[in-house]
Short mmCIF file of C-alpha atoms in Angstrom, two decimals:
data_model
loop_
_atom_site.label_atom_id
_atom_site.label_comp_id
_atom_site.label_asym_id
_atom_site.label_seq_id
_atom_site.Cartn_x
_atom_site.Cartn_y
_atom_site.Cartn_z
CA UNK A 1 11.48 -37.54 -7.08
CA UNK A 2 10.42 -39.43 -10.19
CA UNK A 3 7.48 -38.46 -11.98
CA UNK A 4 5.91 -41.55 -11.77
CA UNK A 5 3.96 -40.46 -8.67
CA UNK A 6 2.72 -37.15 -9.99
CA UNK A 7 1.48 -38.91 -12.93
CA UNK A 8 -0.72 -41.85 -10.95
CA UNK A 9 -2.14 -39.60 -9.34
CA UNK A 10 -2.92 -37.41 -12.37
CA UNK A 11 -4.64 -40.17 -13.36
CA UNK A 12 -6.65 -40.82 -9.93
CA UNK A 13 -8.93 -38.10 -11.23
CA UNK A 14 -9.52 -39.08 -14.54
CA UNK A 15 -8.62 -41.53 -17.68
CA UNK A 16 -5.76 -39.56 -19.99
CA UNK A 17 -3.59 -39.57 -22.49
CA UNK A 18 0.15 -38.15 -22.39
CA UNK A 19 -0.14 -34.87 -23.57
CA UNK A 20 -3.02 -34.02 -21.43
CA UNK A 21 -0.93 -35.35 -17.82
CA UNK A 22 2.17 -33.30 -19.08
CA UNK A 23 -0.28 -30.32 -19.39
CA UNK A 24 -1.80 -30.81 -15.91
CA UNK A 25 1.09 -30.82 -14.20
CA UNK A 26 2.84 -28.36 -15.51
CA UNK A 27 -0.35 -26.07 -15.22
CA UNK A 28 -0.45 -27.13 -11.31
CA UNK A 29 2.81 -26.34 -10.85
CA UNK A 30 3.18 -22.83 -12.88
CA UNK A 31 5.99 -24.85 -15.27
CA UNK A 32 8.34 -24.51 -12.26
CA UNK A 33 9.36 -28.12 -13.20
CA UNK A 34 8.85 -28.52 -16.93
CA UNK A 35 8.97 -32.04 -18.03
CA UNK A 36 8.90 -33.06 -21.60
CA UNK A 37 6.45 -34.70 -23.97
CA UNK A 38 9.14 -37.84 -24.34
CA UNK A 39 9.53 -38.00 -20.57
CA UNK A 40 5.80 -38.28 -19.87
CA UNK A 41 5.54 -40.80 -22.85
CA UNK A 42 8.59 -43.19 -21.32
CA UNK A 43 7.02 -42.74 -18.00
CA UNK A 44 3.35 -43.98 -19.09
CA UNK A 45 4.99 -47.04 -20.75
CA UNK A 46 6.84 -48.10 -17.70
CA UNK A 47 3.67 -47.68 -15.35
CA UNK A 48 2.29 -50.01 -18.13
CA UNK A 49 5.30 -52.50 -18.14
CA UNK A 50 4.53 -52.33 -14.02
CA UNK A 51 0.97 -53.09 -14.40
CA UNK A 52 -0.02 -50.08 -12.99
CA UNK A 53 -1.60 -48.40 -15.60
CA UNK A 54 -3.80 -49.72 -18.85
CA UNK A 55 -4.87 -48.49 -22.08
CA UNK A 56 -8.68 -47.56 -22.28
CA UNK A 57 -10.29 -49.06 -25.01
CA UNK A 58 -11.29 -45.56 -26.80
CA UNK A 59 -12.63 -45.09 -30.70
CA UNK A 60 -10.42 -45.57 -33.52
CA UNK A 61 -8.00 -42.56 -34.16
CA UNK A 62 -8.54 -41.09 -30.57
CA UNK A 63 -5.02 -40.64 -28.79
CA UNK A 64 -4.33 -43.33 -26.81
CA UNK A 65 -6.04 -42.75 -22.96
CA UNK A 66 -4.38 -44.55 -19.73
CA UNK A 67 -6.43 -45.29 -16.56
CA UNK A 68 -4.88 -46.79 -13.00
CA UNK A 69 -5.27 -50.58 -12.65
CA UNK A 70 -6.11 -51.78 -8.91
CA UNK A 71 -2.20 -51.68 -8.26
CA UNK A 72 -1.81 -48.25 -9.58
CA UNK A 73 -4.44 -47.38 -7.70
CA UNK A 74 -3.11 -48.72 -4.33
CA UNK A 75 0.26 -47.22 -5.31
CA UNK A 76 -1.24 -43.72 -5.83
CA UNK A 77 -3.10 -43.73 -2.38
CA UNK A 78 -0.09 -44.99 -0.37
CA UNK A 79 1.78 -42.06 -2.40
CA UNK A 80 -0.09 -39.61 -0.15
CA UNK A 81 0.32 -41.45 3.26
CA UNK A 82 3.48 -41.51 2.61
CA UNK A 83 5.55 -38.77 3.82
CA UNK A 84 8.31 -37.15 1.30
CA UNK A 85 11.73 -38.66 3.13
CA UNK A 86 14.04 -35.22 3.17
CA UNK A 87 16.96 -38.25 2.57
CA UNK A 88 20.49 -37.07 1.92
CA UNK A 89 21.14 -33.29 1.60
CA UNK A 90 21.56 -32.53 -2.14
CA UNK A 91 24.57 -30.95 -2.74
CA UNK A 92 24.32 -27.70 -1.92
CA UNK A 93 26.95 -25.13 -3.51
CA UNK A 94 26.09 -22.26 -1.92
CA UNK A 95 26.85 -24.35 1.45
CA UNK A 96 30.06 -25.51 -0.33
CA UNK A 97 30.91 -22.51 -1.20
CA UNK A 98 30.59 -20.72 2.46
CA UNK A 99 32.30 -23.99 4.06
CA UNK A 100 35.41 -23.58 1.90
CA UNK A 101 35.49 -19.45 2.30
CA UNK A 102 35.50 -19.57 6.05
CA UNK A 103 38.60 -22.37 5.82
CA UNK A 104 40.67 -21.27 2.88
CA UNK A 105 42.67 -18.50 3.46
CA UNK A 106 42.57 -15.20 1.29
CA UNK A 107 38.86 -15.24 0.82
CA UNK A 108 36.50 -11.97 1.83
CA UNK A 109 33.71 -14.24 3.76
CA UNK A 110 31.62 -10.85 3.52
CA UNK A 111 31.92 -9.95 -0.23
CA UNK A 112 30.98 -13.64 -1.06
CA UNK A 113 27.95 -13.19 1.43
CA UNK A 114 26.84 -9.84 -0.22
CA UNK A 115 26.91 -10.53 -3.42
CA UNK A 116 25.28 -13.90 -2.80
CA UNK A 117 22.51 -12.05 -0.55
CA UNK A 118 22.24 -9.89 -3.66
CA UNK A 119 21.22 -12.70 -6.19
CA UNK A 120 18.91 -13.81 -3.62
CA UNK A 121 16.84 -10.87 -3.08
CA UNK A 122 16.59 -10.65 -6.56
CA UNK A 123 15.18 -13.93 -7.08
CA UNK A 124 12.66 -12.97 -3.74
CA UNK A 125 11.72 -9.64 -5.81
CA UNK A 126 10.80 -11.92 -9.33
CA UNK A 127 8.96 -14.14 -6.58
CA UNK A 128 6.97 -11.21 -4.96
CA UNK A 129 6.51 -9.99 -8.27
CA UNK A 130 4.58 -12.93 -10.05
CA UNK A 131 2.84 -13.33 -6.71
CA UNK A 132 1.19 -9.62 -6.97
CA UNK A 133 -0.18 -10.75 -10.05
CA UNK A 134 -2.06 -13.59 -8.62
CA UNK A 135 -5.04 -12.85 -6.58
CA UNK A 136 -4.96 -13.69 -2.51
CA UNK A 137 -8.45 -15.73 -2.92
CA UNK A 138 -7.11 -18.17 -5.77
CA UNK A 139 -8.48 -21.72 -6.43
CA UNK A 140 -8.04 -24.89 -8.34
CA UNK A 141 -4.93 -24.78 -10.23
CA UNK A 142 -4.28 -21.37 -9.85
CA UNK A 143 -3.78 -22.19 -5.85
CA UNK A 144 -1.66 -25.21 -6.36
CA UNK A 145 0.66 -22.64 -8.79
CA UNK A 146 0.77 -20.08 -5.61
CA UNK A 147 1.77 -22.99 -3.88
CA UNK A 148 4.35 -23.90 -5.46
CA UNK A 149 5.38 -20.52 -5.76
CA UNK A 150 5.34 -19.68 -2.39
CA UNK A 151 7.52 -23.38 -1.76
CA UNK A 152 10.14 -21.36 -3.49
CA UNK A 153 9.46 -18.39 -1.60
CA UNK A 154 10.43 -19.37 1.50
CA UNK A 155 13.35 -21.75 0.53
CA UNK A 156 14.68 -18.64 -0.86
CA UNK A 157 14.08 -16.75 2.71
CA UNK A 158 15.39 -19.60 4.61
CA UNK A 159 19.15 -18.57 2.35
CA UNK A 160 18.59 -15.24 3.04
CA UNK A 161 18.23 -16.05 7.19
CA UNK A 162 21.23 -18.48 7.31
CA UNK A 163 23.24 -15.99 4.76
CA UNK A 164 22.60 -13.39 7.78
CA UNK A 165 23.11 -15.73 10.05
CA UNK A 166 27.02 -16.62 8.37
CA UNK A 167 27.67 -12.66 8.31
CA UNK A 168 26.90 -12.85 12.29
CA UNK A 169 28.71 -16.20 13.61
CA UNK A 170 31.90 -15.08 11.14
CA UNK A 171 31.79 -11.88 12.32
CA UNK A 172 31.73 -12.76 16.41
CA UNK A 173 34.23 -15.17 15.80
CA UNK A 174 36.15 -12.18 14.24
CA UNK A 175 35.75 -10.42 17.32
CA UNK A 176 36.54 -13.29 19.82
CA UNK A 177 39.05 -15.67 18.04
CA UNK A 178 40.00 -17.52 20.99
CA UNK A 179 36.45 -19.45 22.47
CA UNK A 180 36.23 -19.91 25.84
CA UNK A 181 37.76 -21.97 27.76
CA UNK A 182 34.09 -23.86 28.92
CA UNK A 183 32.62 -23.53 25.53
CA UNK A 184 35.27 -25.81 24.40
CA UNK A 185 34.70 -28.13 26.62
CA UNK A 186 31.05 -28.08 25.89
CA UNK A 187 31.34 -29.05 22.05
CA UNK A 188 30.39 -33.07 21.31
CA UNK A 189 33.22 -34.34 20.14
CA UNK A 190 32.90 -34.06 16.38
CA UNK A 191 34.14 -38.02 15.99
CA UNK A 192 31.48 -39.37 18.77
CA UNK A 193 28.33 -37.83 17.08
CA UNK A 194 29.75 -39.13 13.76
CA UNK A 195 29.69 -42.54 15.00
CA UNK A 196 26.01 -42.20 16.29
CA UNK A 197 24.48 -40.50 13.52
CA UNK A 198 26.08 -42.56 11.16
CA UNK A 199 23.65 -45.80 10.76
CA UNK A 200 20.79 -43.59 10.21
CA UNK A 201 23.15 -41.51 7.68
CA UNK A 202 24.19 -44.49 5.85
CA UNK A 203 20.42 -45.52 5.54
CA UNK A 204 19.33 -42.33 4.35
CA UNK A 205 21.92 -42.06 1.74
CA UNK A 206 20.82 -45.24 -0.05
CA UNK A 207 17.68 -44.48 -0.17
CA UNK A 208 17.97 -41.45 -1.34
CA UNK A 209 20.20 -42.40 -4.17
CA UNK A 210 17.42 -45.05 -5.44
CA UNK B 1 27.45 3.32 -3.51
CA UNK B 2 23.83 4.17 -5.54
CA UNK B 3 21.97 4.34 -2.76
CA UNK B 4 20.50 7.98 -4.52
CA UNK B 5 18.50 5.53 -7.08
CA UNK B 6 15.98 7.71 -8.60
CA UNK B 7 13.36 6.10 -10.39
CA UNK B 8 11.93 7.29 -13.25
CA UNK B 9 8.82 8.92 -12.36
CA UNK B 10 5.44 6.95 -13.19
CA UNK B 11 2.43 9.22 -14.27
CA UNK B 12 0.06 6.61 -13.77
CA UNK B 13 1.19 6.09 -9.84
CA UNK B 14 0.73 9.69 -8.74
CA UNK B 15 -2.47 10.35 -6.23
CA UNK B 16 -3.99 13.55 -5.43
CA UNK B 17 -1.29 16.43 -4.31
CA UNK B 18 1.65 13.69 -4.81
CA UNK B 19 2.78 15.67 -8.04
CA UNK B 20 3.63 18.60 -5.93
CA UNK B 21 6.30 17.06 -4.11
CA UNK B 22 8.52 14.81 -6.51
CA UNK B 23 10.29 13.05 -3.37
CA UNK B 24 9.15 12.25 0.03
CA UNK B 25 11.80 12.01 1.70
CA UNK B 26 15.49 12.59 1.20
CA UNK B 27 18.73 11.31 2.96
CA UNK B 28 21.44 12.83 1.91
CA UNK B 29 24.71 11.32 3.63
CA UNK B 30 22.96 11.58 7.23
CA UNK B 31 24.89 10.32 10.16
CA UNK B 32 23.79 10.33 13.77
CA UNK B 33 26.39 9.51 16.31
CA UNK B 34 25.03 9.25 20.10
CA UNK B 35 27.39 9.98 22.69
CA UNK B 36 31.21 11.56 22.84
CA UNK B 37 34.86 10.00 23.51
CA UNK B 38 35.19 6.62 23.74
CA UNK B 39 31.68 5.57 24.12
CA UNK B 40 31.01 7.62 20.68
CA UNK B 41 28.07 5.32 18.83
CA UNK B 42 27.75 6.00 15.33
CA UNK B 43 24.08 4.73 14.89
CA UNK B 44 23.59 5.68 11.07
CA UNK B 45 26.75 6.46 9.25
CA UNK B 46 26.99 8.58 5.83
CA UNK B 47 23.22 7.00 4.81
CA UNK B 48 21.80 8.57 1.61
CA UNK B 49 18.39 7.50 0.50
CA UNK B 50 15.30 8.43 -1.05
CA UNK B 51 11.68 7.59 -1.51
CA UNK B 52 9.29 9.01 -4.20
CA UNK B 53 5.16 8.54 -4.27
CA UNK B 54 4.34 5.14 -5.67
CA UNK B 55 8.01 3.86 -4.17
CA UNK B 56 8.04 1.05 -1.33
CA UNK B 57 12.15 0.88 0.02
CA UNK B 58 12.60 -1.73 2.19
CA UNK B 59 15.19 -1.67 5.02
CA UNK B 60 16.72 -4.69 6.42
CA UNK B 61 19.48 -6.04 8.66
CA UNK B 62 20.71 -6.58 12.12
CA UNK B 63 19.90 -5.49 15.52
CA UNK B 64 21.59 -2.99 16.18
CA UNK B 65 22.36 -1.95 12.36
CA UNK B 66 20.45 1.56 12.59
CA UNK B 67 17.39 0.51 11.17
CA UNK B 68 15.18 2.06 14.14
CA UNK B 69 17.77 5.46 13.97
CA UNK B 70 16.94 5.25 10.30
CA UNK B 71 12.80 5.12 11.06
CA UNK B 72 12.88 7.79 13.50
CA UNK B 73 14.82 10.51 11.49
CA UNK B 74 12.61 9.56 8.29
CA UNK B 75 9.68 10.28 10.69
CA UNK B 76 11.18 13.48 12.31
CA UNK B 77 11.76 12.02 15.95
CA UNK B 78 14.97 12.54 15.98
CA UNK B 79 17.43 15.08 14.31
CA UNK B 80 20.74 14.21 12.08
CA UNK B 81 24.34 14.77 13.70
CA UNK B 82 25.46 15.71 10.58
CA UNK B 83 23.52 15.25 6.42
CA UNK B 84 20.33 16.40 5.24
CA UNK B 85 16.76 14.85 6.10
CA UNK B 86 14.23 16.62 4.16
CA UNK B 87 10.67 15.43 4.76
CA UNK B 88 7.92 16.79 2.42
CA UNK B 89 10.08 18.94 0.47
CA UNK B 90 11.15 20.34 3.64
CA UNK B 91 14.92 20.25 5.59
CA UNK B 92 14.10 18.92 9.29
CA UNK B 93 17.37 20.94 10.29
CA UNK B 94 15.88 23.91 9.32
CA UNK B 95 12.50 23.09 12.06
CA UNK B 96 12.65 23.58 15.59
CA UNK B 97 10.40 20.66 17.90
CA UNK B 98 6.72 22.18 17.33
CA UNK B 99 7.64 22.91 13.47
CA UNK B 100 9.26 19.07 13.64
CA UNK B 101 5.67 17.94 14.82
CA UNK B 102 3.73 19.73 12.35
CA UNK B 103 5.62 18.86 9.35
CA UNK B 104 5.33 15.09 10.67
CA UNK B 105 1.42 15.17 11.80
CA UNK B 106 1.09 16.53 7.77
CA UNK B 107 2.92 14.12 6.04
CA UNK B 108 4.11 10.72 7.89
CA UNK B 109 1.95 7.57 9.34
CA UNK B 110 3.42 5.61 11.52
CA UNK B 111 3.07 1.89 11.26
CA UNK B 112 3.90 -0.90 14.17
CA UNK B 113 4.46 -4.70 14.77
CA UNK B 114 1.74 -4.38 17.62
CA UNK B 115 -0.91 -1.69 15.76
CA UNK B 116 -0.73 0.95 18.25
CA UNK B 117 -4.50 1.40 18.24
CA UNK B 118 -6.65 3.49 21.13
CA UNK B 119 -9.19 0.47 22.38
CA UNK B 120 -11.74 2.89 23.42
CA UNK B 121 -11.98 4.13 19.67
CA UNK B 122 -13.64 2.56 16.74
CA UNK B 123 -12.05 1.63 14.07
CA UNK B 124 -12.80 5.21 12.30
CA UNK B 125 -12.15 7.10 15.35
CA UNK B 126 -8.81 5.85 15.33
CA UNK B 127 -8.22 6.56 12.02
CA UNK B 128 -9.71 10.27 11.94
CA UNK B 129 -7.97 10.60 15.64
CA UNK B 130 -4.38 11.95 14.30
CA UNK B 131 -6.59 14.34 11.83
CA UNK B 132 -8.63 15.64 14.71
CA UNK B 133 -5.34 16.61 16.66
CA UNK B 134 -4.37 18.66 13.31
CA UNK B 135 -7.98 20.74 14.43
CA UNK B 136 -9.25 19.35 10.58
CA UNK B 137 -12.95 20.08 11.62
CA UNK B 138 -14.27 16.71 12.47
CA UNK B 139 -16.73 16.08 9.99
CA UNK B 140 -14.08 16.69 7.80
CA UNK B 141 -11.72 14.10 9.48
CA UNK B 142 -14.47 11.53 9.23
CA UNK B 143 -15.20 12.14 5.74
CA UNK B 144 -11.25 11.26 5.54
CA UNK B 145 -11.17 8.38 8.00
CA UNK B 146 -13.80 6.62 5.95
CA UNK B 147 -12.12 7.22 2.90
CA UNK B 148 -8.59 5.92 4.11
CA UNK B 149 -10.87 2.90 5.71
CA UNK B 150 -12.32 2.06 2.60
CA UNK B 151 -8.81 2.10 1.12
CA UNK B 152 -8.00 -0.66 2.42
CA UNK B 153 -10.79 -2.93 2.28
CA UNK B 154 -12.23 -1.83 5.66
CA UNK B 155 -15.22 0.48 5.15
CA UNK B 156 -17.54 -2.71 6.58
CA UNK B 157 -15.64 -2.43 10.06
CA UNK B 158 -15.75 1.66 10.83
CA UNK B 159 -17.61 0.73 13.76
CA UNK B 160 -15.67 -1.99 15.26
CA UNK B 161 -13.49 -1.84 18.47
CA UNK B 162 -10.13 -2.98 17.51
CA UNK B 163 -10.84 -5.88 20.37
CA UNK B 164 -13.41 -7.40 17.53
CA UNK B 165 -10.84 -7.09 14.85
CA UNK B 166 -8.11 -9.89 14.23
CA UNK B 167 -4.80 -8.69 14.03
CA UNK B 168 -5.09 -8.67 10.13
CA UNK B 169 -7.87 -6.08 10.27
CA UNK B 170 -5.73 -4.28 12.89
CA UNK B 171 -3.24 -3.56 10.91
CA UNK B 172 -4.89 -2.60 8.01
CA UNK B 173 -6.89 -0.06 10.23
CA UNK B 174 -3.11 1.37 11.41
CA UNK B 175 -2.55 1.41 7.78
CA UNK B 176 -5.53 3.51 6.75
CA UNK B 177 -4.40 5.70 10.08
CA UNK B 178 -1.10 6.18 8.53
CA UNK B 179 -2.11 7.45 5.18
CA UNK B 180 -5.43 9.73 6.20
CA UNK B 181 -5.85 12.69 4.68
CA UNK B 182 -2.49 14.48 3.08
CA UNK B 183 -0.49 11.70 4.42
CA UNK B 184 1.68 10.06 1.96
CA UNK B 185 4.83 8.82 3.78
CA UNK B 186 4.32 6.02 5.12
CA UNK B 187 6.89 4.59 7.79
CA UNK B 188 6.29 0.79 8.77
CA UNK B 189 7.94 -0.43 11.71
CA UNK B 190 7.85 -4.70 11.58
CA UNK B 191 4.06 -4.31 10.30
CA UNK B 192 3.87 -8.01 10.01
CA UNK B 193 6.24 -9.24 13.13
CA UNK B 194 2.94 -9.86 15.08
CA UNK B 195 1.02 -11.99 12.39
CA UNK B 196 1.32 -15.53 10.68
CA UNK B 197 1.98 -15.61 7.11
CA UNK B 198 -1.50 -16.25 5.47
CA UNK B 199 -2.50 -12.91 7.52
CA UNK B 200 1.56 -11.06 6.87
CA UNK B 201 0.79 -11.44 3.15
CA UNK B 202 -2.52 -10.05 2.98
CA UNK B 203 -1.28 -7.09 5.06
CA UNK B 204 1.45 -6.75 2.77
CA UNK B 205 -0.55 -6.31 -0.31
CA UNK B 206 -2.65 -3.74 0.86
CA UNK B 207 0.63 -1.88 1.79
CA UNK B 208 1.55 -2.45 -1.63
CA UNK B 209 -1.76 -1.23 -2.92
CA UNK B 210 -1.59 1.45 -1.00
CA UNK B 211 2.06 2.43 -2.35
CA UNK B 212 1.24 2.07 -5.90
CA UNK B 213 -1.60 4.33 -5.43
CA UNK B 214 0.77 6.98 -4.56
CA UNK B 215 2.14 7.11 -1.30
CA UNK B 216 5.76 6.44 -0.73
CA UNK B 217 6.77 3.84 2.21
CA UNK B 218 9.78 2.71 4.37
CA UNK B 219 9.44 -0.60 5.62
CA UNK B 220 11.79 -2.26 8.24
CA UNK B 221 11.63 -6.10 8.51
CA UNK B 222 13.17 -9.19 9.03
CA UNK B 223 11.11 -10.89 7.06
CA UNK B 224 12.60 -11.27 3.40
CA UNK B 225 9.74 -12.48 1.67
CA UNK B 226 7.93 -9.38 2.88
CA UNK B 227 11.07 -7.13 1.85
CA UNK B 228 10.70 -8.63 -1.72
CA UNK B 229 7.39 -6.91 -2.06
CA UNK B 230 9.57 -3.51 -1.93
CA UNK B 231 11.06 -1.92 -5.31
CA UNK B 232 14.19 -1.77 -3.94
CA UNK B 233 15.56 -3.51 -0.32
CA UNK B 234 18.94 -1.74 1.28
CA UNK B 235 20.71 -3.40 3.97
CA UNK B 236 22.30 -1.68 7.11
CA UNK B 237 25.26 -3.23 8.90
CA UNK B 238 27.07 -0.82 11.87
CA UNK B 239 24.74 1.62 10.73
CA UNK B 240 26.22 1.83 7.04
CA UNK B 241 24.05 1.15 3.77
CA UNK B 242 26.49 -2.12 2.85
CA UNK B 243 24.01 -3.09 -0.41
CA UNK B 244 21.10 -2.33 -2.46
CA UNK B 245 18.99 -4.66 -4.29
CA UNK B 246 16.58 -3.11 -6.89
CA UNK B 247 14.76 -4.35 -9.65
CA UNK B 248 17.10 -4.87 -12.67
CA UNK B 249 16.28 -2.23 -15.07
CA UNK B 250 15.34 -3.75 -18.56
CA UNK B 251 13.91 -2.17 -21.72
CA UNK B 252 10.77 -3.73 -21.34
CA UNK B 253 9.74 -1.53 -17.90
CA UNK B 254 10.02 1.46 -19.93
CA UNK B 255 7.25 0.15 -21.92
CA UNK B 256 5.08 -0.77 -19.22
CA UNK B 257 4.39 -1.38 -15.46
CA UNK B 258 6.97 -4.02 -15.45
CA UNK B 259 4.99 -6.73 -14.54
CA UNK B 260 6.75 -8.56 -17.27
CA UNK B 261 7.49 -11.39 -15.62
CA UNK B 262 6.03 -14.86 -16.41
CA UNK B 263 8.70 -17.22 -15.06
CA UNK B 264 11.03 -17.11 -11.45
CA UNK B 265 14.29 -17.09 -13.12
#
């Protein structure tokens, strides 16, 4: 995602100057993303460049305040009626990681699942942790923070399901090397659902990569 | 494998009575097999765990992985093939059925996915119901229902039929149940299996709450994000403790309550 988005609508609420939209969002988001005072600076100038965004005429020596022209405007509104496109998986390393211990020979699958269901929980307990210290009944940017928060929470439970979920399909394969004879049959051949999922695919990627 | 962690003991955790009894309950390498020969199940194998007042373990893993064997030994349902289970300061071995009863009616609550409430009670009869079956005088039992009630945020809804209550306020009356009067282990089965997540959290915290305050509680759950509330989460596979994930111990939680934290890392 660029920050170009975040920061138009920053400004949808009010007029302001760099500092201030670097403060905002990183208060809405708990500083989960921190961006830097240059970034927000380079990004304000190319919303200018892009006519989306224009100085207000404030008093001498006042830091320099930005509001949204008509186009920034529009661009901030279809922002939000626009849904997020998931796009290409990043790469993921954990996923690497499993894909090449399950092929390459030598590897204990289990050990590489434990110790990576380990880290996991850990980062779940620092999660669970900040969360006790926020109040259920939060508002304002104290709710957008939990938010966020909770974002990572579940991403971080989602590992922790397919990590269990690895430990059980290795280990009934373990147990049953040899599929049956009908499942066999049963599995798409890997080449045919290649070729139909691959327009959408290709699309995906390149937008993704913009 | 540390499953023994003990935790250094916090002052400022302990409720009434807790001091007395330093650990609530205490496996020490417990194994339950069920059955002989070749059908020979080894349900819980060489387990060894503890759980102190102001302590929340979490127990996760697999159907089938003993967590259930694991519940109903902590909770003196069931007896050990071979180990120690002491309960209360005292070695279920040693009990016979009735004593087994008694020692769990004094000191274990019982939490489920689907609350497990009488609907013909209020929400305070429920609650003073387990202390009534103790014969505590019942004045005396209300005095406590009330006060476990209020506990958790309920003391508005004594009089409610669990039929009026959502499933929120359910559970939260099964959690003032499970820690009425002396009752300090508490022994949650799935407590949020049966609610969405808004509702799962909530319930959560007032387990929490209810933890730090000093009672000491074994949850079982799928649910990660719930197991993170724990101090520590172990993780059962064919009925052996395969990992433990604890808080990492750093200078600073010596210094304080080790809420230290202002970043995820």
């Amino acid at each position: 995602m660029s920050i170009r988005h975040a920061m138009l609508a920053l400004l949808q609420e009010q007029p302001r100057h760099g500092y201030q939209l670097r403060q905002e969002f990183e208060t809405r988001t708990g500083g989960t993303w921190p961006l830097n005072i240059g970034q927000a600076y380079t990004t304000l100038q190319r919303l200018q460049r892009d006519g989306l965004v224009e100085p207000v005429p404030d008093a001498e020596g006042e830091p320099e305040r930005f509001r949204l022209t008509a186009a920034g405007r529009e661009q901030a509104g279809s922002w939000w009626s626009t849904p997020v496109e998931r796009g290409a998986p990043a790469r993921d390393e954990l996923a690497i990681k499993l894909a090449l211990a399950v092929t390459l020979p030598g590897v204990d699958v289990d050990a590489v699942v434990r110790t990576q269901r380990t880290e996991t929980m850990r980062s779940l307990q620092d999660y669970a942790r900040l969360k006790r210290r926020i109040p259920a009944d939060v508002a304002g940017a104290d709710l957008a923070w939990s938010l966020v928060l909770d974002s990572l929470v579940f991403q971080a439970e989602a590992e922790m399901r397919w990590l269990d979920h690895v430990e059980g399909r290795v280990l009934a394969q373990r147990r049953s090397p040899r599929p049956p004879d009908d499942a066999a049959t049963a599995h798409p051949t890997p080449s045919s659902s290649a070729t139909e999922d691959a327009p959408a695919g290709t699309t995906r990627h390149r937008k993704a990569r913009r | 494998m540390s499953a023994l962690t003990t935790r250094p003991s916090s002052p400022g955790a302990s409720a009434s009575g807790a001091e007395a009894v330093p650990v609530l309950l205490r496996l020490d390498r417990v194994t339950r097999v069920h059955g002989t020969g070749a059908g020979e199940v080894r349900a819980l194998d060489d387990v060894s765990l503890e759980v102190g007042p102001g302590e929340l373990v979490a127990v996760m893993g697999p159907s089938g992985s003993g967590k259930s064997t694991l519940l109903n030994l902590a909770g003196c349902l069931d007896t050990a093939t071979d180990g120690t289970v002491v309960v209360g300061g005292v070695d279920v071995a040693s009990l016979d059925a009735r004593g087994r009863a008694a020692l769990r009616r004094r000191h274990v609550g019982f939490v489920f996915q689907d609350f497990n409430l009488v609907p013909a009670l209020t929400a305070a009869e429920n609650v003073s119901l387990p202390r009534e079956l103790d014969g505590v005088p019942v004045r005396t039992a209300r005095a406590e229902a009330t006060a476990a009630l209020a506990a958790v945020g309920l003391d508005d809804l004594a009089d409610r039929f669990p039929d009026d209550m959502s499933g929120g306020q359910r559970q939260r009356v099964a959690i003032a149940r499970a820690i009425v009067g002396p009752r300090r282990l508490l022994l949650a089965d799935e407590p949020t299996g049966a609610l969405d997540s808004v509702t799962g959290e909530a319930v959560m915290r007032v387990l929490r709450e209810r933890v730090d305050a000093g009672a000491a509680g074994l949850l079982v759950t799928h649910d990660a994000r719930h197991a993170a509330w724990a101090d520590r989460t172990v993780f059962l596979k064919d009925g052996r403790l395969v990992d433990t994930t604890g808080r990492r111990a750093e200078p600073a939680d010596l210094l304080d309550d080790g809420d230290d934290t202002d970043a995820p890392r």
